[in-house]
Short mmCIF file of C-alpha atoms and ligand atoms in Angstrom, two decimals:
data_model
loop_
_atom_site.label_atom_id
_atom_site.label_comp_id
_atom_site.label_asym_id
_atom_site.label_seq_id
_atom_site.Cartn_x
_atom_site.Cartn_y
_atom_site.Cartn_z
CA MET A 157 46.24 49.06 1.50
CA ASN A 158 43.58 46.49 0.30
CA SER A 159 43.30 42.84 1.72
CA LEU A 160 42.48 40.59 -0.55
CA PRO A 161 39.19 39.17 -0.54
CA LYS A 162 38.88 35.97 1.24
CA ASP A 163 36.49 33.15 -0.27
CA ASP A 164 34.30 31.96 1.73
CA PRO A 165 35.53 29.02 3.53
CA PRO A 166 34.05 25.60 2.65
CA SER A 167 30.53 24.98 4.44
CA GLU A 168 30.07 21.27 6.61
CA THR A 169 28.23 19.77 3.19
CA GLN A 170 31.41 20.49 0.88
CA LEU A 171 33.48 19.29 3.42
CA LEU A 172 31.70 16.34 3.78
CA ALA A 173 30.97 15.93 0.12
CA GLU A 174 34.93 16.04 -0.48
CA THR A 175 34.91 13.90 2.24
CA ALA A 176 32.63 11.26 0.64
CA GLU A 177 34.56 12.44 -2.91
CA ARG A 178 37.73 10.52 -1.17
CA CYS A 179 37.03 7.81 0.44
CA LEU A 180 33.51 6.42 -0.57
CA TYR A 181 33.74 3.77 -3.33
CA PRO A 182 32.28 5.55 -6.25
CA ASN A 183 29.24 3.01 -7.49
CA TYR A 184 25.93 5.78 -7.19
CA ALA A 185 25.54 9.07 -8.02
CA ARG A 186 24.19 10.91 -5.55
CA PRO A 187 23.49 14.52 -5.12
CA GLY A 188 26.09 17.12 -2.48
CA VAL A 189 22.96 17.16 0.48
CA VAL A 190 23.76 16.04 3.80
CA LEU A 191 20.02 14.61 5.62
CA VAL A 192 20.71 14.62 9.36
CA ARG A 193 17.13 15.06 11.09
CA GLY A 194 13.86 13.21 9.90
CA GLU A 195 10.55 13.81 11.85
CA GLY A 196 7.13 12.64 10.30
CA ALA A 197 7.19 12.31 6.99
CA LYS A 198 9.62 15.71 6.75
CA LEU A 199 13.22 15.83 6.78
CA TRP A 200 16.03 18.33 6.85
CA ASP A 201 19.23 18.49 5.69
CA GLN A 202 22.81 19.92 7.27
CA ASN A 203 21.51 23.69 5.63
CA GLY A 204 18.55 23.29 7.69
CA LYS A 205 16.63 23.31 4.50
CA ARG A 206 13.42 21.10 4.96
CA TYR A 207 12.04 18.53 2.90
CA ILE A 208 8.72 16.75 2.59
CA ASP A 209 9.06 13.11 2.50
CA PHE A 210 8.04 11.61 -0.66
CA TYR A 211 10.19 8.36 -0.98
CA ALA A 212 11.35 7.31 2.19
CA GLY A 213 13.96 5.77 1.79
CA VAL A 214 13.25 4.03 -1.24
CA ALA A 215 9.55 2.30 0.56
CA VAL A 216 11.89 2.26 3.59
CA SER A 217 10.52 4.34 6.48
CA ALA A 218 6.96 3.17 6.71
CA LEU A 219 6.12 4.35 10.18
CA GLY A 220 8.58 8.36 9.13
CA HIS A 221 10.86 9.49 10.60
CA GLY A 222 11.46 9.47 14.07
CA HIS A 223 8.52 7.64 15.16
CA PRO A 224 7.93 6.81 19.10
CA GLU A 225 7.47 3.04 18.54
CA LEU A 226 9.74 2.24 16.75
CA VAL A 227 12.47 4.40 18.55
CA LYS A 228 11.18 3.07 21.66
CA ALA A 229 11.65 -0.50 20.84
CA ILE A 230 15.02 0.28 19.33
CA GLN A 231 16.34 2.08 22.45
CA ASP A 232 14.31 -0.58 25.00
CA GLN A 233 15.79 -3.81 22.89
CA ALA A 234 19.50 -1.95 22.06
CA ALA A 235 19.73 -1.39 26.02
CA LYS A 236 18.79 -5.05 26.64
CA LEU A 237 20.43 -7.58 23.88
CA ILE A 238 21.37 -6.07 20.16
CA HIS A 239 22.86 -9.55 18.70
CA THR A 240 23.83 -13.05 19.79
CA SER A 241 23.35 -14.60 16.15
CA ASN A 242 21.14 -17.94 15.53
CA TYR A 243 23.12 -19.92 17.58
CA TYR A 244 20.21 -19.05 19.97
CA HIS A 245 16.49 -18.27 20.05
CA ASN A 246 15.63 -14.76 20.77
CA GLU A 247 12.30 -13.50 21.67
CA PRO A 248 11.66 -10.71 19.78
CA ASN A 249 12.14 -12.56 16.33
CA VAL A 250 10.21 -15.95 17.79
CA LEU A 251 7.91 -13.17 18.01
CA LEU A 252 8.05 -11.62 15.00
CA ALA A 253 7.21 -15.05 13.05
CA GLU A 254 4.64 -15.76 14.93
CA ASP A 255 2.70 -12.66 13.94
CA LEU A 256 4.34 -12.74 10.01
CA THR A 257 2.51 -15.99 9.91
CA ARG A 258 -0.63 -15.11 11.93
CA ARG A 259 -1.08 -12.25 9.89
CA THR A 260 0.32 -13.94 6.55
CA GLY A 261 -1.36 -17.73 6.30
CA PHE A 262 1.96 -19.18 5.64
CA SER A 263 3.60 -21.90 7.68
CA ARG A 264 7.49 -20.87 8.07
CA ALA A 265 9.91 -17.84 9.13
CA PHE A 266 13.21 -17.42 7.28
CA PHE A 267 15.11 -14.35 8.71
CA CYS A 268 17.87 -12.11 6.79
CA ASN A 269 19.19 -9.31 6.52
CA SER A 270 17.66 -7.07 3.12
CA GLY A 271 15.61 -7.62 -0.19
CA THR A 272 18.45 -9.00 -1.90
CA GLU A 273 19.07 -11.69 0.63
CA ALA A 274 15.24 -12.60 1.22
CA ASN A 275 15.07 -13.27 -2.71
CA GLU A 276 18.44 -15.29 -2.60
CA ALA A 277 16.89 -17.28 0.02
CA MET A 278 13.53 -18.35 -1.64
CA LEU A 279 15.39 -19.31 -4.86
CA LYS A 280 17.98 -21.54 -3.46
CA LEU A 281 14.78 -23.14 -1.47
CA ALA A 282 13.39 -23.52 -5.25
CA ARG A 283 16.39 -25.57 -5.90
CA ARG A 284 17.16 -27.48 -3.08
CA HIS A 285 13.77 -28.64 -2.41
CA PHE A 286 13.13 -29.90 -6.10
CA PHE A 287 17.09 -31.61 -5.44
CA GLU A 288 15.79 -33.49 -2.08
CA ARG A 289 12.11 -34.24 -3.78
CA GLY A 290 15.30 -36.28 -6.42
CA GLU A 291 14.06 -33.85 -8.80
CA SER A 292 17.76 -32.24 -9.32
CA GLU A 293 16.96 -30.70 -13.13
CA ARG A 294 14.14 -28.59 -11.78
CA VAL A 295 16.58 -25.00 -12.03
CA GLU A 296 15.63 -23.22 -13.78
CA ILE A 297 13.48 -19.93 -12.91
CA ILE A 298 10.87 -17.99 -15.09
CA ALA A 299 11.54 -14.22 -14.31
CA PHE A 300 9.76 -10.76 -16.20
CA GLU A 301 11.43 -8.11 -17.95
CA ASN A 302 11.85 -4.71 -15.76
CA ALA A 303 11.29 -6.86 -12.65
CA PHE A 304 13.89 -5.58 -9.58
CA HIS A 305 14.81 -8.69 -7.79
CA GLY A 306 18.21 -7.61 -6.29
CA ARG A 307 21.82 -7.25 -6.97
CA THR A 308 23.72 -10.31 -5.12
CA LEU A 309 24.38 -12.86 -8.49
CA GLY A 310 21.12 -14.74 -8.00
CA SER A 311 18.45 -12.17 -7.06
CA LEU A 312 20.28 -10.07 -10.31
CA ALA A 313 20.01 -13.52 -11.99
CA ALA A 314 16.13 -13.03 -12.00
CA THR A 315 16.27 -9.19 -12.08
CA GLY A 316 14.74 -8.16 -15.93
CA THR A 317 16.72 -5.12 -16.86
CA ALA A 318 19.95 -4.95 -18.58
CA LYS A 319 21.54 -2.06 -17.02
CA TYR A 320 21.42 -3.99 -13.74
CA ARG A 321 22.94 -7.55 -15.05
CA GLN A 322 25.38 -5.64 -18.13
CA GLY A 323 28.79 -7.18 -17.09
CA PHE A 324 28.04 -9.72 -14.24
CA GLY A 325 27.19 -12.34 -16.29
CA PRO A 326 27.12 -15.67 -16.57
CA LEU A 327 24.48 -15.09 -14.60
CA GLY A 328 20.75 -18.05 -14.63
CA PRO A 329 19.34 -20.19 -15.93
CA VAL A 330 16.55 -17.83 -15.57
CA SER A 331 14.31 -16.81 -18.84
CA HIS A 332 12.64 -13.20 -18.38
CA VAL A 333 9.19 -13.00 -20.20
CA PRO A 334 7.60 -9.77 -20.48
CA TYR A 335 5.18 -9.31 -17.26
CA GLY A 336 1.41 -10.07 -17.97
CA ASP A 337 2.08 -12.41 -20.30
CA LEU A 338 0.44 -15.29 -19.45
CA SER A 339 0.95 -17.39 -22.79
CA ALA A 340 4.93 -16.52 -22.59
CA VAL A 341 4.90 -18.46 -19.23
CA GLU A 342 3.70 -21.09 -20.33
CA ALA A 343 5.55 -21.64 -23.32
CA ARG A 344 8.05 -21.89 -21.05
CA LEU A 345 7.29 -23.18 -18.45
CA SER A 346 9.07 -27.14 -19.03
CA SER A 347 9.74 -30.37 -16.44
CA ARG A 348 12.93 -28.24 -15.25
CA THR A 349 11.76 -25.53 -14.26
CA ALA A 350 11.82 -24.35 -10.41
CA GLY A 351 9.45 -21.50 -10.07
CA ILE A 352 8.24 -18.37 -11.78
CA ILE A 353 9.58 -15.25 -9.42
CA VAL A 354 6.52 -12.55 -9.87
CA GLU A 355 6.61 -8.94 -7.86
CA PRO A 356 2.73 -7.96 -7.58
CA VAL A 357 3.59 -4.09 -9.06
CA LEU A 358 6.46 -3.55 -10.79
CA GLY A 359 7.85 -0.98 -8.72
CA GLU A 360 11.38 0.09 -10.00
CA ALA A 361 9.69 -0.77 -13.23
CA GLY A 362 7.69 2.35 -12.45
CA ALA A 363 4.84 1.26 -10.30
CA ILE A 364 2.79 -1.26 -13.12
CA GLU A 365 0.41 -3.14 -11.49
CA ALA A 366 -0.01 -7.40 -12.44
CA PRO A 367 -3.27 -7.39 -15.20
CA PRO A 368 -5.98 -8.46 -13.61
CA GLY A 369 -6.52 -12.07 -12.39
CA PHE A 370 -2.21 -12.59 -13.58
CA LEU A 371 -0.83 -13.79 -10.53
CA ARG A 372 -4.58 -16.37 -9.95
CA SER A 373 -3.46 -17.67 -13.41
CA LEU A 374 -0.08 -18.18 -12.88
CA ARG A 375 -0.84 -19.96 -9.67
CA GLU A 376 -1.95 -22.49 -11.76
CA LEU A 377 -0.03 -22.24 -14.60
CA ALA A 378 2.40 -23.24 -12.17
CA THR A 379 0.65 -26.19 -9.88
CA ARG A 380 -0.22 -27.49 -13.55
CA ALA A 381 3.95 -28.31 -14.05
CA GLY A 382 5.25 -28.58 -10.73
CA ALA A 383 7.02 -25.83 -10.36
CA LEU A 384 7.06 -23.08 -7.46
CA LEU A 385 4.82 -19.98 -6.94
CA LEU A 386 7.36 -17.27 -5.30
CA VAL A 387 6.62 -14.03 -4.91
CA ASP A 388 8.58 -10.58 -4.55
CA GLU A 389 6.74 -8.54 -2.05
CA ILE A 390 10.35 -6.44 -0.47
CA GLN A 391 8.46 -3.56 -2.40
CA THR A 392 4.63 -3.72 -2.56
CA GLY A 393 4.79 -5.46 1.46
CA VAL A 394 4.10 -4.32 4.70
CA GLY A 395 0.91 -2.29 3.89
CA ARG A 396 2.32 -0.33 1.02
CA THR A 397 -0.19 -0.45 -1.36
CA GLY A 398 -3.13 -0.36 1.03
CA THR A 399 -3.55 -4.40 2.46
CA PHE A 400 -0.83 -6.12 4.99
CA LEU A 401 0.41 -7.83 1.14
CA ALA A 402 -0.62 -6.38 -2.63
CA ILE A 403 -1.55 -10.45 -3.42
CA GLU A 404 -4.71 -9.96 -0.94
CA ALA A 405 -6.27 -8.05 -4.00
CA GLU A 406 -6.62 -11.44 -5.61
CA ASP A 407 -7.05 -14.85 -4.65
CA ALA A 408 -3.55 -16.09 -5.41
CA ARG A 409 -1.52 -17.86 -2.70
CA PRO A 410 2.55 -18.31 -3.31
CA ASP A 411 4.57 -21.51 -2.43
CA ALA A 412 7.13 -19.05 -0.72
CA LEU A 413 7.00 -14.96 -0.10
CA THR A 414 9.41 -12.58 0.43
CA LEU A 415 9.58 -9.38 2.53
CA ALA A 416 11.77 -6.49 3.18
CA LYS A 417 12.12 -2.95 2.93
CA GLY A 418 9.10 -1.33 5.06
CA LEU A 419 9.40 -4.47 7.53
CA GLY A 420 11.80 -2.55 10.09
CA GLY A 421 10.92 0.33 9.46
CA GLY A 422 14.63 1.59 8.66
CA VAL A 423 16.05 -0.97 10.56
CA PRO A 424 17.59 -3.95 8.10
CA ILE A 425 15.74 -6.89 8.21
CA GLY A 426 14.52 -9.81 5.90
CA ALA A 427 12.11 -12.36 5.76
CA LEU A 428 10.99 -15.37 3.73
CA LEU A 429 7.72 -16.97 3.72
CA THR A 430 6.75 -20.39 2.99
CA GLY A 431 3.92 -23.06 3.49
CA GLU A 432 4.28 -25.86 5.82
CA HIS A 433 5.09 -27.85 2.57
CA LEU A 434 8.42 -26.02 2.19
CA ALA A 435 9.47 -26.22 5.65
CA ALA A 436 11.76 -29.45 4.94
CA SER A 437 13.10 -27.63 1.50
CA LEU A 438 16.31 -26.35 3.58
CA PRO A 439 17.57 -28.20 6.01
CA LYS A 440 19.26 -27.81 9.22
CA GLY A 441 22.35 -26.28 7.66
CA SER A 442 22.05 -25.60 4.59
CA HIS A 443 21.43 -21.93 4.59
CA GLY A 444 21.73 -19.64 7.50
CA SER A 445 22.86 -15.89 7.89
CA THR A 446 24.99 -14.27 11.10
CA PHE A 447 22.61 -10.79 11.47
CA GLY A 448 19.22 -11.66 10.42
CA GLY A 449 16.77 -11.99 12.76
CA ASN A 450 19.04 -10.50 15.73
CA PRO A 451 16.66 -9.30 18.52
CA LEU A 452 17.22 -5.24 17.34
CA ALA A 453 15.93 -6.04 14.20
CA SER A 454 12.82 -8.62 15.17
CA ALA A 455 11.87 -5.39 17.57
CA ALA A 456 12.14 -2.58 15.13
CA ALA A 457 9.46 -5.75 12.97
CA LEU A 458 7.42 -5.88 15.66
CA ALA A 459 7.14 -2.45 16.40
CA VAL A 460 6.04 -1.69 12.28
CA LEU A 461 2.87 -4.37 12.94
CA ARG A 462 2.11 -3.44 15.78
CA THR A 463 1.73 0.36 15.18
CA LEU A 464 0.46 -0.74 11.61
CA ASP A 465 -2.44 -2.15 13.63
CA LYS A 466 -3.07 0.80 16.11
CA GLU A 467 -2.70 3.70 13.50
CA SER A 468 -4.98 1.16 11.21
CA LEU A 469 -2.46 2.46 8.95
CA LEU A 470 -4.03 0.01 5.95
CA VAL A 471 -6.95 1.90 5.45
CA ARG A 472 -4.86 5.05 6.17
CA VAL A 473 -2.78 3.62 2.72
CA GLN A 474 -6.32 3.09 1.01
CA THR A 475 -7.79 6.26 1.72
CA LEU A 476 -3.93 8.87 1.03
CA GLY A 477 -3.83 6.45 -2.11
CA ALA A 478 -7.28 6.97 -3.56
CA ARG A 479 -6.48 10.91 -3.05
CA LEU A 480 -2.91 10.73 -4.21
CA ALA A 481 -4.41 8.33 -7.60
CA ASP A 482 -7.04 11.38 -7.88
CA ARG A 483 -4.76 14.51 -8.03
CA LEU A 484 -2.41 13.14 -10.05
CA ASP A 485 -4.41 11.44 -12.55
CA THR A 486 -6.20 15.13 -12.38
CA LEU A 487 -1.83 16.90 -12.74
CA ARG A 488 -1.98 14.50 -16.03
CA SER A 489 -5.11 16.36 -17.31
CA ARG A 490 -3.45 19.75 -17.38
CA SER A 491 -0.03 18.72 -18.08
CA PRO A 492 0.70 17.95 -21.40
CA LEU A 493 4.59 16.73 -19.46
CA ILE A 494 2.37 13.21 -18.36
CA THR A 495 1.95 10.13 -20.53
CA ARG A 496 0.32 8.03 -17.36
CA ARG A 497 -0.66 7.42 -13.87
CA THR A 498 1.01 3.76 -12.55
CA GLY A 499 0.53 1.77 -9.18
CA ARG A 500 -1.59 2.12 -6.54
CA GLY A 501 -1.90 2.63 -2.16
CA LEU A 502 1.44 4.87 -1.37
CA LEU A 503 3.12 3.00 -4.95
CA GLN A 504 2.74 5.08 -7.63
CA ALA A 505 4.34 6.93 -10.21
CA ILE A 506 4.04 9.43 -12.70
CA GLU A 507 5.62 8.57 -16.55
CA LEU A 508 6.66 11.30 -18.97
CA VAL A 509 6.83 12.15 -21.90
CA PRO A 510 10.40 12.12 -23.35
CA GLU A 511 11.47 15.20 -23.91
CA GLN A 512 11.26 16.13 -19.79
CA SER A 513 13.39 13.83 -18.25
CA ALA A 514 12.43 12.67 -14.93
CA SER A 515 15.91 13.23 -13.91
CA ALA A 516 16.00 16.95 -14.40
CA LEU A 517 12.65 17.02 -12.71
CA LEU A 518 13.25 15.70 -10.01
CA GLY A 519 16.02 17.52 -9.43
CA GLN A 520 13.81 20.95 -9.52
CA LEU A 521 11.26 19.26 -7.03
CA ARG A 522 14.37 19.00 -4.22
CA ASP A 523 14.87 22.36 -5.00
CA ARG A 524 12.37 23.25 -4.59
CA GLY A 525 11.49 20.89 -0.70
CA LEU A 526 10.08 17.44 -1.75
CA LEU A 527 12.44 14.58 -2.40
CA VAL A 528 11.03 11.50 -4.29
CA THR A 529 12.44 8.66 -6.96
CA LEU A 530 12.50 7.68 -10.37
CA ALA A 531 11.31 4.33 -11.48
CA GLY A 532 11.15 2.96 -14.84
CA SER A 533 12.66 4.91 -18.49
CA ASN A 534 11.33 8.07 -17.02
CA ALA A 535 8.83 7.78 -14.25
CA LEU A 536 8.90 9.63 -10.80
CA ARG A 537 7.52 7.60 -8.39
CA PHE A 538 6.05 8.49 -5.24
CA THR A 539 6.49 5.60 -1.65
CA PRO A 540 5.72 8.20 1.17
CA PRO A 541 5.57 7.44 5.42
CA LEU A 542 2.91 5.46 5.81
CA THR A 543 2.05 7.54 8.05
CA ILE A 544 2.40 10.83 6.35
CA SER A 545 0.00 13.72 7.85
CA ASP A 546 -2.57 15.27 6.31
CA GLU A 547 -0.44 18.65 5.96
CA GLU A 548 2.46 16.92 4.83
CA PHE A 549 0.92 14.91 2.46
CA GLU A 550 -0.76 17.72 1.00
CA GLU A 551 2.31 20.66 0.99
CA GLY A 552 3.52 17.69 -1.11
CA LEU A 553 0.98 17.10 -4.11
CA THR A 554 0.93 20.87 -3.70
CA LEU A 555 5.07 21.45 -4.46
CA LEU A 556 4.51 18.44 -6.57
CA GLU A 557 1.28 20.29 -8.73
CA GLU A 558 3.45 23.94 -8.87
CA THR A 559 6.46 22.04 -10.13
CA LEU A 560 5.25 20.86 -12.63
CA MET A 561 2.59 23.66 -13.98
CA SER A 562 5.08 25.74 -13.71
C1 LIG B 25 11.06 -5.95 -5.65
C2 LIG B 25 11.83 -5.64 -4.79
N1 LIG B 25 12.76 -7.11 -4.85
C3 LIG B 25 14.23 -6.84 -4.12
C4 LIG B 25 14.68 -5.61 -3.77
C5 LIG B 25 16.35 -5.72 -3.39
O1 LIG B 25 15.92 -5.39 -1.75
P1 LIG B 25 17.50 -4.82 -0.94
O2 LIG B 25 17.77 -4.03 -2.26
O3 LIG B 25 17.20 -4.49 0.45
O4 LIG B 25 18.64 -5.37 -1.14
C6 LIG B 25 14.23 -4.51 -4.12
C7 LIG B 25 14.92 -2.85 -3.79
O5 LIG B 25 14.55 -2.18 -4.15
C8 LIG B 25 12.93 -4.43 -4.89
O6 LIG B 25 11.82 -3.58 -5.01
#
């Protein structure tokens, strides 16, 4: 008697995907890939497939995967002390505050655990600053269309993309004006404006750079109106655009600035940096975080900053950024699918014609072994680790070129 053919048993990945489907909150759309290991700018999935990492966990893994300095700093600190709360000082956190203030010229640092929390702190700081000065009518924020500032209610109010805001109102009070439009900003500024919040390069909107002089002009407008200039460098900061802060490309000094993403190299940490004139704006007890700036996250961030210096990564990002721009420009001249290239350093994107779905192309690239992210309405964004090697970089570019030209 013939035995019936047996179905193959489900793979580990299928079993995990089924459990995810059943147990995880279904707010993300994820493909059936389980990443299990990384080294440099390479990642492996559960089936042993290898990928070149051109996304770094959305511009987070600045040192790539398994960087020995970062791994050692985390291991050593984990063995010593992971968490204390902010009831007491901890050494890595104080050293981190000292390093960041020295490096950026700001004088104070507050730590939290994510980008949205850092922006939330910055928006609260703006309101409380004017409250402390007896100007409590100054509560309004000016932000930009298509900007992304995070998902908590305050940061979401500043986020200028309808799809993220839908169903979460009322949000505000925030006025959104077109990015780069100084007269629109001027028209909205009033004695009720607490601050202008701006990304030096719109990250999620597709690596769109501010027009030259824009940040400097915003500084002037904010000062003239008695409002604060608040800069969100959560995606652009920590070297991603080739300078430690993207604002260094222009002589524009904001009142406060936020960092997250790359700062901990993958360990969650966010930071709000302020000038000394804002040091009394959030008085003791007015804001805080249980986990913020804990020893483990602070030790990781210190290792990232140390490695940035030791491996001259800012210069490396400038070199790789120029190479990336060059290759993408060449590709654009050859492929009718690309309408434009945007961004700088290791934060760049290609916008595609409407007939070519960026999401379908992202899937093809993944199948071939290259991981990238979507941005804007129909663009692919490239944010590889700052430590990516020449070989990894070349392999990724070749995969991209082959896929687009096939
Ligand atoms: C510019 C900018 N601000 C804020 C955020 C929010 O950061 P997080 O996801 O860590 O809350 C992001 C995340 O993409 C961002 O790119």
